[in-house]
Structure formats: structure tokens, C-alpha cells
């Protein structure tokens, strides 16, 4: 499958970003560095874990409400999926859509996206598929709007929760412009009992720990960094005042980490902050979307109010 657009306006790259992360206090690196091939495979395993409720809860919501969602999307739509990944969830929508104009999955990982598109095309031979390889959080071009139908955005998985609040607002503002006259269907994880959140990010099988520690494995393999693989531990906890799960790599002892020509000191207990996963109330998320220009319409939740899918109308 040939990509329509290749617009990976990459930023600094892993080595400079890791140096910057290690120089600053608190030490923080973007969670995007989780997702090399090994990290993406670990994330797929996380989605299957008994403790990790978001994926299965959202899939169940999509399964249950797809006909209603498809009716809201309407005929002739151009469906844009942000951060498309494996294209598992969108199938549930596509199966119910009325004569879609096209499906435009946007993802930074070209080989992964094109492989997923080939499988999808075999399942939906009549679907016009226009993959765009780009970082959807940065300015990117999309194929032209359909003359008749509307543009509808799809952003499942509560990946919005991995953005800092101001980045989340920037993304929503960008989406509101791209989707003018259409709508956004977005998955949002909800605030809940901290013990449930804690379990979801500290699974018994240790898959989330391996996912977190994979950043260090990457640094060793790709950048030749000298790091004791046993020297850091996975740490994930719910920060209630900030309504977010924080993931860190915590130094087990005083040690040094060598990266290229630099040596960085870690005290025992010191951390490299690798990810935030914000949790929202329905009203809180609707207020955020409202600031970006969206009008909150329908929201679907499960019986336990663990996860939500929001239908947000974009401005005209
Ligand atoms: C991709 N994202 C929504 C996941 C989350 O829950 O924040 C990433 C993840 N991190 C640890 N487990 C899953």
C-alpha cells in the first residue's frame, strides 16, 4: 500500500531528547519513545491484560453502539483516525458505515500502518483507503475533503490522556479546524477507584513494567548507552490531585548512566518520568473540548462508568 502523504516532520530524535531529559529536573521524557517494535508489541499485550480494562471496555462500547454511531456519522463520510495503530477498533465502525467516502488512518509508524491497511483492505475491498504517514500531533496535510459527506475524526484508546493538558487542548483545537462541519468520536478514560487504576498500570505479569523499561533497552541497543538493566525499577501510581497515572523509571541505587560522551548521575530513588495518563470526569472532558470549539453531544459509557466515548460536534 502506497502512502498518500509522507510528512514525518521529525523533531530532535531519541538521542538529543534523552540527553535533554537527563539534564533537566525533574527528568522527563516523551512516552512516544515507548513505541519501537518491541514496545508496540508489549503495548498490544497490555491491551489483553486482565487488569488493563480500557481496551476491552472501549471495544465493548463500540460493539454495542456502532449502529448508532454510524447513523451519526452519516453517509459519504471521510473518516480520519488519529494515531491509527493496528486499526482494530475502527473495523467495528466501518462495518456499519453507509457508503463512506474514504478512510484516512494517520500514524507515524509507516511499516506498521501500511501492514494494517493491507489487512483492512482485504476485509473491506470497496473501501477507499488513504493512509497518511505523519505525526498527527504536528501540523500535517490530509487528502481533500469530500464534496458531499463530512469529515469525521476518530481518536480511540484515551490516548488524549497521554498529553499534558495544554497539549490536549492544542490537539483538540487542531482537530476542530480539520473537522470543521463534522465531528470527533473520541475515547476517554474516566476517574475511578485508585486501586483499579493502580492495578491496570502494575499488572501481575509485569508486562507494563517491561513496556516502561523498554525505553532503557532502546537506549542501550540504539544509542549504545551504558545502563545497568537491573538498575531501574518500574514505578506507576495514581496522582489524585492531578488526576493522572504517572509512570517512572526509578533508580534502585546510586549509579551512573553513560550516553554518548556524557555521564549522568542518579541518586537512589531518583526517577526518569516516562508517562502521564490523565483520567477525566465526563464534565471535565466536555469542558476541555468546549474550549477547543467542540460542542459536546452524545456520550456513551459502560455500566461501571469506567470509560467513555464522546461524540463532539466540530465548529462550522
Ligand atoms: C496509549 N495509552 C492510552 C496507554 C495508557 O493507558 O495511558 C499507554 C499505557 N501505558 C501503560 N499502560 C498503557
mmCIF file of C-alpha atoms and ligand atoms in Angstrom, residues 31 34-35 43 46-47 49 52-54 156-162 189 200-201 203 208 211-212 234 236 245 247 275-279, ligand 1:
data_model
loop_
_atom_site.group_PDB
_atom_site.id
_atom_site.type_symbol
_atom_site.label_atom_id
_atom_site.label_comp_id
_atom_site.label_asym_id
_atom_site.label_seq_id
_atom_site.Cartn_x
_atom_site.Cartn_y
_atom_site.Cartn_z
ATOM 1 C CA UNK A 31 6.186 8.467 26.100
ATOM 2 C CA UNK A 34 7.994 3.536 24.198
ATOM 3 C CA UNK A 35 6.822 2.622 20.747
ATOM 4 C CA UNK A 43 1.550 -2.432 24.300
ATOM 5 C CA UNK A 46 -1.017 -4.726 27.755
ATOM 6 C CA UNK A 47 -4.328 -4.321 25.917
ATOM 7 C CA UNK A 49 -4.186 -7.995 30.270
ATOM 8 C CA UNK A 52 -5.988 -3.290 31.804
ATOM 9 C CA UNK A 53 -9.713 -2.527 31.443
ATOM 10 C CA UNK A 54 -9.617 0.424 28.916
ATOM 11 C CA UNK A 156 -9.983 5.963 20.454
ATOM 12 C CA UNK A 157 -7.923 4.458 23.297
ATOM 13 C CA UNK A 158 -7.840 7.516 25.583
ATOM 14 C CA UNK A 159 -4.514 8.468 24.025
ATOM 15 C CA UNK A 160 -5.641 12.059 24.693
ATOM 16 C CA UNK A 161 -4.779 11.205 28.320
ATOM 17 C CA UNK A 162 -1.096 10.859 27.437
ATOM 18 C CA UNK A 189 -10.732 7.046 30.313
ATOM 19 C CA UNK A 200 -4.122 -1.511 35.467
ATOM 20 C CA UNK A 201 -0.624 0.006 35.413
ATOM 21 C CA UNK A 203 -0.120 -5.837 36.219
ATOM 22 C CA UNK A 208 3.657 -2.828 31.874
ATOM 23 C CA UNK A 211 6.970 -1.729 28.467
ATOM 24 C CA UNK A 212 8.301 1.043 30.710
ATOM 25 C CA UNK A 234 9.059 0.293 37.101
ATOM 26 C CA UNK A 236 3.396 3.609 38.442
ATOM 27 C CA UNK A 245 -1.330 7.859 36.490
ATOM 28 C CA UNK A 247 4.922 6.135 35.203
ATOM 29 C CA UNK A 275 4.432 8.868 31.005
ATOM 30 C CA UNK A 276 1.318 10.541 32.317
ATOM 31 C CA UNK A 277 -2.083 9.036 31.688
ATOM 32 C CA UNK A 278 -4.742 11.601 32.618
ATOM 33 C CA UNK A 279 -8.158 10.446 33.732
HETATM 34 C C1 LIG B 1 -1.716 4.501 24.906
HETATM 35 N N1 LIG B 1 -2.186 4.921 26.236
HETATM 36 C C2 LIG B 1 -3.558 5.366 26.191
HETATM 37 C C3 LIG B 1 -1.908 3.944 27.309
HETATM 38 C C4 LIG B 1 -2.433 4.486 28.660
HETATM 39 O O1 LIG B 1 -3.165 3.754 29.327
HETATM 40 O O2 LIG B 1 -2.128 5.624 29.005
HETATM 41 C C5 LIG B 1 -0.430 3.640 27.414
HETATM 42 C C6 LIG B 1 -0.100 2.741 28.574
HETATM 43 N N2 LIG B 1 0.813 2.981 29.472
HETATM 44 C C7 LIG B 1 0.845 1.991 30.328
HETATM 45 N N3 LIG B 1 -0.089 1.127 30.023
HETATM 46 C C8 LIG B 1 -0.696 1.565 28.900
#
